[in-house]
Amino acid sequence: MTLDQLIVPLRDDPASAAIFCDFDGTLSPIVADPATARPLTGVRKALGALVEPYGLVAVVSGRPVDFLEDVVPDGVVVSGLYGLESLRDGVRTDLEGAGVWREVVQHVATASRAGGPLGMLVESKGLSLTLHYRANPELADEVKDWADAQAVRSGLLVRPARMSVELHPPIECDKGTAVRTLVDGLRAALYIGDDAGDLPAFTALDALAIEGAAVAKVAVRSPEAPEALLDAADAVVDGPSGALHLLRALLPDPASRG
Ligand SMILES: [Mg+2]
């Protein structure tokens, strides 16, 4: 099935459909300093135009809500830190049991800045932290060893990501559980993502399809895209510009499609 055919059930009844987007590498080009990542030009407008017609437009990311809320348009629901925290209609919510880990995360971030491998970038996200080695790829093994040691010490769990390692509270959550929570009875869902962390969301869509939902699993191709993600996808687009093209194609009113 072509991408155009895949999105017909969503576009035909947008009020019953959910659009889920990953952020980094999907809406935003990957950059060396994660703090400077911004949506590709045109993405904010395209996302914003989907808010009114669609039942739900959500960005589901490993990033904290604090970052995401500043880079997506009003009305877009934000699920941050793989569902550990969310923002919907101006209301912020922590996943149950997550709040107590803020102090632990802070301690590990401080220790990592003080004693971690030289050249590793420490990004504290409140309820989780990311140890980046994109600027120094030769540090990959050293950063992973450091993360493993911190996990043992703190009780946090290690999760590999693109050119980085993340440390998370030991709470059952991923982009799949985030999608399941947000979809809340809608009858169709599209998810678009570029990384291994997006696979649980694809799995969640598979489960929704079994329950009768129309689903579209879209992978964003990049040199770093995992084979497993591309294999699991119903369709593949090229980079954030391909994702933008898809967002525009989802607009129900053909006259306003770019
Ligand atoms: Mg991504």
PDB file of C-alpha atoms and ligand atoms in Angstrom:
ATOM      1  CA  MET A   1       0.000   0.000   0.000  1.00  0.00           C
ATOM      2  CA  THR A   2       1.310   3.439  -0.814  1.00  0.00           C
ATOM      3  CA  LEU A   3       1.624   6.146   1.830  1.00  0.00           C
ATOM      4  CA  ASP A   4      -1.236   8.055   0.183  1.00  0.00           C
ATOM      5  CA  GLN A   5      -3.499   5.008   0.433  1.00  0.00           C
ATOM      6  CA  LEU A   6      -2.454   4.425   4.046  1.00  0.00           C
ATOM      7  CA  ILE A   7      -3.541   7.860   5.203  1.00  0.00           C
ATOM      8  CA  VAL A   8      -6.938   7.884   3.455  1.00  0.00           C
ATOM      9  CA  PRO A   9      -8.825   6.403   6.467  1.00  0.00           C
ATOM     10  CA  LEU A  10      -7.331   9.086   8.719  1.00  0.00           C
ATOM     11  CA  ARG A  11      -7.930  11.984   6.365  1.00  0.00           C
ATOM     12  CA  ASP A  12     -11.487  10.895   5.624  1.00  0.00           C
ATOM     13  CA  ASP A  13     -12.487  10.958   9.311  1.00  0.00           C
ATOM     14  CA  PRO A  14      -9.885  13.095  11.063  1.00  0.00           C
ATOM     15  CA  ALA A  15     -11.993  13.733  14.177  1.00  0.00           C
ATOM     16  CA  SER A  16     -11.678  10.016  14.986  1.00  0.00           C
ATOM     17  CA  ALA A  17      -7.976   9.856  14.218  1.00  0.00           C
ATOM     18  CA  ALA A  18      -4.753  10.450  16.150  1.00  0.00           C
ATOM     19  CA  ILE A  19      -1.485  11.705  14.679  1.00  0.00           C
ATOM     20  CA  PHE A  20       1.607  10.795  16.721  1.00  0.00           C
ATOM     21  CA  CYS A  21       5.043  12.197  15.891  1.00  0.00           C
ATOM     22  CA  ASP A  22       8.454  11.610  17.362  1.00  0.00           C
ATOM     23  CA  PHE A  23      10.515  14.808  17.594  1.00  0.00           C
ATOM     24  CA  ASP A  24      14.283  14.369  17.033  1.00  0.00           C
ATOM     25  CA  GLY A  25      15.147  13.077  13.589  1.00  0.00           C
ATOM     26  CA  THR A  26      11.459  13.134  12.639  1.00  0.00           C
ATOM     27  CA  LEU A  27      10.178  16.700  12.969  1.00  0.00           C
ATOM     28  CA  SER A  28      13.619  18.112  13.648  1.00  0.00           C
ATOM     29  CA  PRO A  29      16.929  17.444  11.912  1.00  0.00           C
ATOM     30  CA  ILE A  30      19.522  15.818  14.192  1.00  0.00           C
ATOM     31  CA  VAL A  31      22.062  18.391  15.416  1.00  0.00           C
ATOM     32  CA  ALA A  32      25.263  18.025  17.427  1.00  0.00           C
ATOM     33  CA  ASP A  33      23.960  20.071  20.363  1.00  0.00           C
ATOM     34  CA  PRO A  34      20.508  18.710  21.292  1.00  0.00           C
ATOM     35  CA  ALA A  35      19.547  21.984  22.976  1.00  0.00           C
ATOM     36  CA  THR A  36      19.533  23.724  19.598  1.00  0.00           C
ATOM     37  CA  ALA A  37      17.251  21.228  17.809  1.00  0.00           C
ATOM     38  CA  ARG A  38      14.189  22.879  16.275  1.00  0.00           C
ATOM     39  CA  PRO A  39      11.431  21.634  13.965  1.00  0.00           C
ATOM     40  CA  LEU A  40      12.188  21.874  10.266  1.00  0.00           C
ATOM     41  CA  THR A  41      10.815  25.086   8.743  1.00  0.00           C
ATOM     42  CA  GLY A  42       7.154  24.531   7.945  1.00  0.00           C
ATOM     43  CA  VAL A  43       6.613  21.762  10.505  1.00  0.00           C
ATOM     44  CA  ARG A  44       5.046  23.967  13.183  1.00  0.00           C
ATOM     45  CA  LYS A  45       2.555  25.383  10.710  1.00  0.00           C
ATOM     46  CA  ALA A  46       1.734  21.942   9.307  1.00  0.00           C
ATOM     47  CA  LEU A  47       1.253  20.423  12.785  1.00  0.00           C
ATOM     48  CA  GLY A  48      -0.816  23.384  13.945  1.00  0.00           C
ATOM     49  CA  ALA A  49      -3.132  23.015  10.953  1.00  0.00           C
ATOM     50  CA  LEU A  50      -3.898  19.413  11.997  1.00  0.00           C
ATOM     51  CA  VAL A  51      -4.925  20.276  15.578  1.00  0.00           C
ATOM     52  CA  GLU A  52      -8.443  21.431  14.771  1.00  0.00           C
ATOM     53  CA  PRO A  53      -9.571  18.717  12.341  1.00  0.00           C
ATOM     54  CA  TYR A  54      -7.917  15.726  14.065  1.00  0.00           C
ATOM     55  CA  GLY A  55      -9.042  14.027  17.253  1.00  0.00           C
ATOM     56  CA  LEU A  56      -5.507  14.198  18.605  1.00  0.00           C
ATOM     57  CA  VAL A  57      -2.148  15.538  17.474  1.00  0.00           C
ATOM     58  CA  ALA A  58       0.662  14.526  19.808  1.00  0.00           C
ATOM     59  CA  VAL A  59       4.432  14.656  19.927  1.00  0.00           C
ATOM     60  CA  VAL A  60       5.846  11.614  21.738  1.00  0.00           C
ATOM     61  CA  SER A  61       9.489  12.004  22.610  1.00  0.00           C
ATOM     62  CA  GLY A  62      12.320  11.129  24.927  1.00  0.00           C
ATOM     63  CA  ARG A  63      12.680  14.855  25.519  1.00  0.00           C
ATOM     64  CA  PRO A  64      11.243  16.558  28.594  1.00  0.00           C
ATOM     65  CA  VAL A  65       7.945  18.425  28.363  1.00  0.00           C
ATOM     66  CA  ASP A  66       9.809  21.634  29.312  1.00  0.00           C
ATOM     67  CA  PHE A  67      11.665  21.475  25.999  1.00  0.00           C
ATOM     68  CA  LEU A  68       8.848  20.179  23.816  1.00  0.00           C
ATOM     69  CA  GLU A  69       6.197  22.695  24.854  1.00  0.00           C
ATOM     70  CA  ASP A  70       8.354  25.522  23.496  1.00  0.00           C
ATOM     71  CA  VAL A  71       8.901  23.953  20.071  1.00  0.00           C
ATOM     72  CA  VAL A  72       5.437  22.660  19.128  1.00  0.00           C
ATOM     73  CA  PRO A  73       2.367  24.765  18.349  1.00  0.00           C
ATOM     74  CA  ASP A  74      -0.515  25.284  20.789  1.00  0.00           C
ATOM     75  CA  GLY A  75      -3.023  22.463  20.912  1.00  0.00           C
ATOM     76  CA  VAL A  76      -0.467  19.732  20.243  1.00  0.00           C
ATOM     77  CA  VAL A  77      -0.403  17.272  23.142  1.00  0.00           C
ATOM     78  CA  VAL A  78       3.087  16.570  24.420  1.00  0.00           C
ATOM     79  CA  SER A  79       4.238  13.275  25.920  1.00  0.00           C
ATOM     80  CA  GLY A  80       7.772  13.639  27.245  1.00  0.00           C
ATOM     81  CA  LEU A  81      10.424  11.296  28.613  1.00  0.00           C
ATOM     82  CA  TYR A  82       8.769   8.275  26.975  1.00  0.00           C
ATOM     83  CA  GLY A  83       5.506   9.000  28.734  1.00  0.00           C
ATOM     84  CA  LEU A  84       6.926   9.793  32.178  1.00  0.00           C
ATOM     85  CA  GLU A  85       5.389  13.258  31.899  1.00  0.00           C
ATOM     86  CA  SER A  86       2.797  14.869  29.654  1.00  0.00           C
ATOM     87  CA  LEU A  87       1.113  18.163  28.866  1.00  0.00           C
ATOM     88  CA  ARG A  88      -2.441  18.304  27.570  1.00  0.00           C
ATOM     89  CA  ASP A  89      -4.729  21.356  27.486  1.00  0.00           C
ATOM     90  CA  GLY A  90      -2.292  23.228  29.709  1.00  0.00           C
ATOM     91  CA  VAL A  91      -2.264  20.515  32.382  1.00  0.00           C
ATOM     92  CA  ARG A  92       1.044  18.837  33.263  1.00  0.00           C
ATOM     93  CA  THR A  93       0.984  15.309  34.620  1.00  0.00           C
ATOM     94  CA  ASP A  94       3.749  13.031  35.935  1.00  0.00           C
ATOM     95  CA  LEU A  95       3.266   9.309  35.466  1.00  0.00           C
ATOM     96  CA  GLU A  96       2.368   7.765  38.818  1.00  0.00           C
ATOM     97  CA  GLY A  97       5.435   6.998  40.945  1.00  0.00           C
ATOM     98  CA  ALA A  98       7.826   8.984  38.756  1.00  0.00           C
ATOM     99  CA  GLY A  99       8.230  12.138  40.851  1.00  0.00           C
ATOM    100  CA  VAL A 100      10.337  10.509  43.575  1.00  0.00           C
ATOM    101  CA  TRP A 101      13.117   9.863  41.036  1.00  0.00           C
ATOM    102  CA  ARG A 102      13.856  13.538  40.317  1.00  0.00           C
ATOM    103  CA  GLU A 103      16.403  13.718  43.128  1.00  0.00           C
ATOM    104  CA  VAL A 104      18.159  10.506  42.052  1.00  0.00           C
ATOM    105  CA  VAL A 105      18.397  11.778  38.459  1.00  0.00           C
ATOM    106  CA  GLN A 106      19.847  15.056  39.712  1.00  0.00           C
ATOM    107  CA  HIS A 107      22.530  13.203  41.714  1.00  0.00           C
ATOM    108  CA  VAL A 108      23.534  11.053  38.732  1.00  0.00           C
ATOM    109  CA  ALA A 109      23.667  14.107  36.445  1.00  0.00           C
ATOM    110  CA  THR A 110      25.937  15.934  38.881  1.00  0.00           C
ATOM    111  CA  ALA A 111      28.199  12.888  39.271  1.00  0.00           C
ATOM    112  CA  SER A 112      28.320  12.428  35.485  1.00  0.00           C
ATOM    113  CA  ARG A 113      29.354  16.023  34.851  1.00  0.00           C
ATOM    114  CA  ALA A 114      32.015  15.810  37.544  1.00  0.00           C
ATOM    115  CA  GLY A 115      33.405  12.326  36.909  1.00  0.00           C
ATOM    116  CA  GLY A 116      32.126  10.997  33.587  1.00  0.00           C
ATOM    117  CA  PRO A 117      34.210  10.460  30.441  1.00  0.00           C
ATOM    118  CA  LEU A 118      35.727  13.710  29.170  1.00  0.00           C
ATOM    119  CA  GLY A 119      33.803  14.812  26.047  1.00  0.00           C
ATOM    120  CA  MET A 120      30.526  13.156  27.113  1.00  0.00           C
ATOM    121  CA  LEU A 121      27.619  15.628  27.107  1.00  0.00           C
ATOM    122  CA  VAL A 122      25.270  15.325  30.090  1.00  0.00           C
ATOM    123  CA  GLU A 123      21.688  16.403  29.430  1.00  0.00           C
ATOM    124  CA  SER A 124      19.533  16.400  32.562  1.00  0.00           C
ATOM    125  CA  LYS A 125      15.809  16.172  31.836  1.00  0.00           C
ATOM    126  CA  GLY A 126      14.397  16.225  35.347  1.00  0.00           C
ATOM    127  CA  LEU A 127      12.971  12.708  35.491  1.00  0.00           C
ATOM    128  CA  SER A 128      15.660  11.158  33.313  1.00  0.00           C
ATOM    129  CA  LEU A 129      19.026  12.021  31.838  1.00  0.00           C
ATOM    130  CA  THR A 130      20.834  11.463  28.563  1.00  0.00           C
ATOM    131  CA  LEU A 131      24.567  10.921  28.125  1.00  0.00           C
ATOM    132  CA  HIS A 132      25.548  11.993  24.608  1.00  0.00           C
ATOM    133  CA  TYR A 133      28.625  10.955  22.607  1.00  0.00           C
ATOM    134  CA  ARG A 134      27.585  12.344  19.195  1.00  0.00           C
ATOM    135  CA  ALA A 135      30.359  14.953  19.285  1.00  0.00           C
ATOM    136  CA  ASN A 136      32.899  12.220  20.222  1.00  0.00           C
ATOM    137  CA  PRO A 137      31.686   8.904  18.749  1.00  0.00           C
ATOM    138  CA  GLU A 138      34.896   7.168  19.858  1.00  0.00           C
ATOM    139  CA  LEU A 139      33.587   7.488  23.421  1.00  0.00           C
ATOM    140  CA  ALA A 140      30.627   5.159  22.745  1.00  0.00           C
ATOM    141  CA  ASP A 141      31.906   2.214  24.818  1.00  0.00           C
ATOM    142  CA  GLU A 142      33.199   4.415  27.612  1.00  0.00           C
ATOM    143  CA  VAL A 143      29.877   6.254  27.887  1.00  0.00           C
ATOM    144  CA  LYS A 144      27.936   2.974  27.901  1.00  0.00           C
ATOM    145  CA  ASP A 145      30.196   1.594  30.670  1.00  0.00           C
ATOM    146  CA  TRP A 146      29.702   4.799  32.670  1.00  0.00           C
ATOM    147  CA  ALA A 147      25.936   4.590  32.221  1.00  0.00           C
ATOM    148  CA  ASP A 148      25.898   0.926  33.316  1.00  0.00           C
ATOM    149  CA  ALA A 149      27.846   1.797  36.459  1.00  0.00           C
ATOM    150  CA  GLN A 150      25.503   4.682  37.283  1.00  0.00           C
ATOM    151  CA  ALA A 151      22.494   2.444  36.740  1.00  0.00           C
ATOM    152  CA  VAL A 152      23.807  -0.119  39.230  1.00  0.00           C
ATOM    153  CA  ARG A 153      24.543   2.630  41.746  1.00  0.00           C
ATOM    154  CA  SER A 154      21.257   4.510  41.432  1.00  0.00           C
ATOM    155  CA  GLY A 155      18.560   2.029  40.473  1.00  0.00           C
ATOM    156  CA  LEU A 156      17.912   3.850  37.201  1.00  0.00           C
ATOM    157  CA  LEU A 157      17.623   1.794  34.024  1.00  0.00           C
ATOM    158  CA  VAL A 158      19.768   2.164  30.888  1.00  0.00           C
ATOM    159  CA  ARG A 159      18.160   2.688  27.491  1.00  0.00           C
ATOM    160  CA  PRO A 160      20.264   3.049  24.324  1.00  0.00           C
ATOM    161  CA  ALA A 161      19.338   5.906  21.966  1.00  0.00           C
ATOM    162  CA  ARG A 162      20.800   7.595  18.876  1.00  0.00           C
ATOM    163  CA  MET A 163      24.477   8.344  19.680  1.00  0.00           C
ATOM    164  CA  SER A 164      23.577   8.495  23.364  1.00  0.00           C
ATOM    165  CA  VAL A 165      22.553   6.473  26.397  1.00  0.00           C
ATOM    166  CA  GLU A 166      19.590   7.359  28.590  1.00  0.00           C
ATOM    167  CA  LEU A 167      19.030   6.648  32.273  1.00  0.00           C
ATOM    168  CA  HIS A 168      15.383   6.306  33.313  1.00  0.00           C
ATOM    169  CA  PRO A 169      13.424   5.520  36.471  1.00  0.00           C
ATOM    170  CA  PRO A 170      12.500   1.816  36.705  1.00  0.00           C
ATOM    171  CA  ILE A 171       8.920   2.493  35.689  1.00  0.00           C
ATOM    172  CA  GLU A 172       7.165   0.613  32.917  1.00  0.00           C
ATOM    173  CA  CYS A 173       6.833   3.203  30.191  1.00  0.00           C
ATOM    174  CA  ASP A 174       7.860   3.646  26.579  1.00  0.00           C
ATOM    175  CA  LYS A 175       6.425   5.277  23.502  1.00  0.00           C
ATOM    176  CA  GLY A 176       4.035   2.338  23.193  1.00  0.00           C
ATOM    177  CA  THR A 177       2.457   2.865  26.608  1.00  0.00           C
ATOM    178  CA  ALA A 178       2.343   6.612  25.877  1.00  0.00           C
ATOM    179  CA  VAL A 179       0.460   5.981  22.610  1.00  0.00           C
ATOM    180  CA  ARG A 180      -1.944   3.536  24.267  1.00  0.00           C
ATOM    181  CA  THR A 181      -2.761   6.102  26.958  1.00  0.00           C
ATOM    182  CA  LEU A 182      -3.280   8.976  24.539  1.00  0.00           C
ATOM    183  CA  VAL A 183      -5.214   7.215  21.794  1.00  0.00           C
ATOM    184  CA  ASP A 184      -8.121   6.755  24.213  1.00  0.00           C
ATOM    185  CA  GLY A 185     -10.793   5.294  21.957  1.00  0.00           C
ATOM    186  CA  LEU A 186      -9.896   7.015  18.679  1.00  0.00           C
ATOM    187  CA  ARG A 187     -10.467   4.704  15.731  1.00  0.00           C
ATOM    188  CA  ALA A 188      -7.410   5.467  13.603  1.00  0.00           C
ATOM    189  CA  ALA A 189      -3.801   6.297  14.360  1.00  0.00           C
ATOM    190  CA  LEU A 190      -0.640   7.233  12.524  1.00  0.00           C
ATOM    191  CA  TYR A 191       2.804   7.173  14.120  1.00  0.00           C
ATOM    192  CA  ILE A 192       5.942   8.536  12.542  1.00  0.00           C
ATOM    193  CA  GLY A 193       9.410   8.025  14.011  1.00  0.00           C
ATOM    194  CA  ASP A 194      13.046   7.436  13.151  1.00  0.00           C
ATOM    195  CA  ASP A 195      14.625   5.400  15.930  1.00  0.00           C
ATOM    196  CA  ALA A 196      14.620   2.186  17.953  1.00  0.00           C
ATOM    197  CA  GLY A 197      12.706   4.006  20.709  1.00  0.00           C
ATOM    198  CA  ASP A 198       9.786   4.339  18.285  1.00  0.00           C
ATOM    199  CA  LEU A 199       9.372   0.574  17.819  1.00  0.00           C
ATOM    200  CA  PRO A 200       7.172   0.141  20.932  1.00  0.00           C
ATOM    201  CA  ALA A 201       4.820   2.732  19.399  1.00  0.00           C
ATOM    202  CA  PHE A 202       4.627   0.629  16.220  1.00  0.00           C
ATOM    203  CA  THR A 203       3.823  -2.385  18.407  1.00  0.00           C
ATOM    204  CA  ALA A 204       1.077  -0.382  20.122  1.00  0.00           C
ATOM    205  CA  LEU A 205      -0.389   0.426  16.693  1.00  0.00           C
ATOM    206  CA  ASP A 206      -0.292  -3.261  15.771  1.00  0.00           C
ATOM    207  CA  ALA A 207      -2.372  -3.966  18.883  1.00  0.00           C
ATOM    208  CA  LEU A 208      -4.825  -1.192  17.945  1.00  0.00           C
ATOM    209  CA  ALA A 209      -5.137  -2.673  14.449  1.00  0.00           C
ATOM    210  CA  ILE A 210      -6.106  -6.026  15.945  1.00  0.00           C
ATOM    211  CA  GLU A 211      -8.826  -4.157  17.861  1.00  0.00           C
ATOM    212  CA  GLY A 212     -10.089  -2.802  14.528  1.00  0.00           C
ATOM    213  CA  ALA A 213      -8.337   0.573  14.241  1.00  0.00           C
ATOM    214  CA  ALA A 214      -6.927   1.819  10.942  1.00  0.00           C
ATOM    215  CA  VAL A 215      -3.230   2.375  11.562  1.00  0.00           C
ATOM    216  CA  ALA A 216      -0.224   3.713   9.668  1.00  0.00           C
ATOM    217  CA  LYS A 217       3.305   3.051  10.917  1.00  0.00           C
ATOM    218  CA  VAL A 218       5.695   5.402   9.169  1.00  0.00           C
ATOM    219  CA  ALA A 219       9.477   5.282   9.535  1.00  0.00           C
ATOM    220  CA  VAL A 220      11.800   8.169   8.761  1.00  0.00           C
ATOM    221  CA  ARG A 221      14.808   7.010   6.778  1.00  0.00           C
ATOM    222  CA  SER A 222      18.244   8.280   7.789  1.00  0.00           C
ATOM    223  CA  PRO A 223      21.760   6.821   7.684  1.00  0.00           C
ATOM    224  CA  GLU A 224      21.253   5.849  11.372  1.00  0.00           C
ATOM    225  CA  ALA A 225      17.720   4.448  11.048  1.00  0.00           C
ATOM    226  CA  PRO A 226      17.562   0.929  12.565  1.00  0.00           C
ATOM    227  CA  GLU A 227      16.742  -1.853  10.086  1.00  0.00           C
ATOM    228  CA  ALA A 228      14.121  -3.194  12.514  1.00  0.00           C
ATOM    229  CA  LEU A 229      12.187   0.066  12.357  1.00  0.00           C
ATOM    230  CA  LEU A 230      12.284   0.272   8.567  1.00  0.00           C
ATOM    231  CA  ASP A 231      11.185  -3.393   8.370  1.00  0.00           C
ATOM    232  CA  ALA A 232       8.280  -2.874  10.782  1.00  0.00           C
ATOM    233  CA  ALA A 233       6.987   0.238   9.003  1.00  0.00           C
ATOM    234  CA  ASP A 234       4.040   0.325   6.593  1.00  0.00           C
ATOM    235  CA  ALA A 235       5.742   3.171   4.743  1.00  0.00           C
ATOM    236  CA  VAL A 236       9.055   5.007   4.814  1.00  0.00           C
ATOM    237  CA  VAL A 237       9.712   8.712   4.233  1.00  0.00           C
ATOM    238  CA  ASP A 238      13.064  10.405   3.730  1.00  0.00           C
ATOM    239  CA  GLY A 239      14.199  12.538   6.654  1.00  0.00           C
ATOM    240  CA  PRO A 240      12.279  15.336   8.377  1.00  0.00           C
ATOM    241  CA  SER A 241      11.433  16.849   4.992  1.00  0.00           C
ATOM    242  CA  GLY A 242       9.610  13.621   4.132  1.00  0.00           C
ATOM    243  CA  ALA A 243       7.794  13.820   7.470  1.00  0.00           C
ATOM    244  CA  LEU A 244       6.763  17.407   6.706  1.00  0.00           C
ATOM    245  CA  HIS A 245       5.418  16.331   3.334  1.00  0.00           C
ATOM    246  CA  LEU A 246       3.345  13.659   5.100  1.00  0.00           C
ATOM    247  CA  LEU A 247       1.956  16.138   7.667  1.00  0.00           C
ATOM    248  CA  ARG A 248       0.834  18.389   4.820  1.00  0.00           C
ATOM    249  CA  ALA A 249      -0.746  15.439   3.019  1.00  0.00           C
ATOM    250  CA  LEU A 250      -2.774  14.659   6.168  1.00  0.00           C
ATOM    251  CA  LEU A 251      -4.649  17.969   5.931  1.00  0.00           C
ATOM    252  CA  PRO A 252      -8.259  17.093   5.150  1.00  0.00           C
ATOM    253  CA  ASP A 253      -8.843  20.164   2.997  1.00  0.00           C
ATOM    254  CA  PRO A 254      -7.010  19.625  -0.311  1.00  0.00           C
ATOM    255  CA  ALA A 255      -6.957  23.366  -1.054  1.00  0.00           C
ATOM    256  CA  SER A 256      -4.770  23.994   1.991  1.00  0.00           C
ATOM    257  CA  ARG A 257      -2.305  21.172   1.304  1.00  0.00           C
ATOM    258  CA  GLY A 258       1.201  22.328   0.400  1.00  0.00           C
TER     259      GLY A 258
HETATM  260 MG    MG B   1      13.759  10.380  16.992  1.00  0.00          MG
END
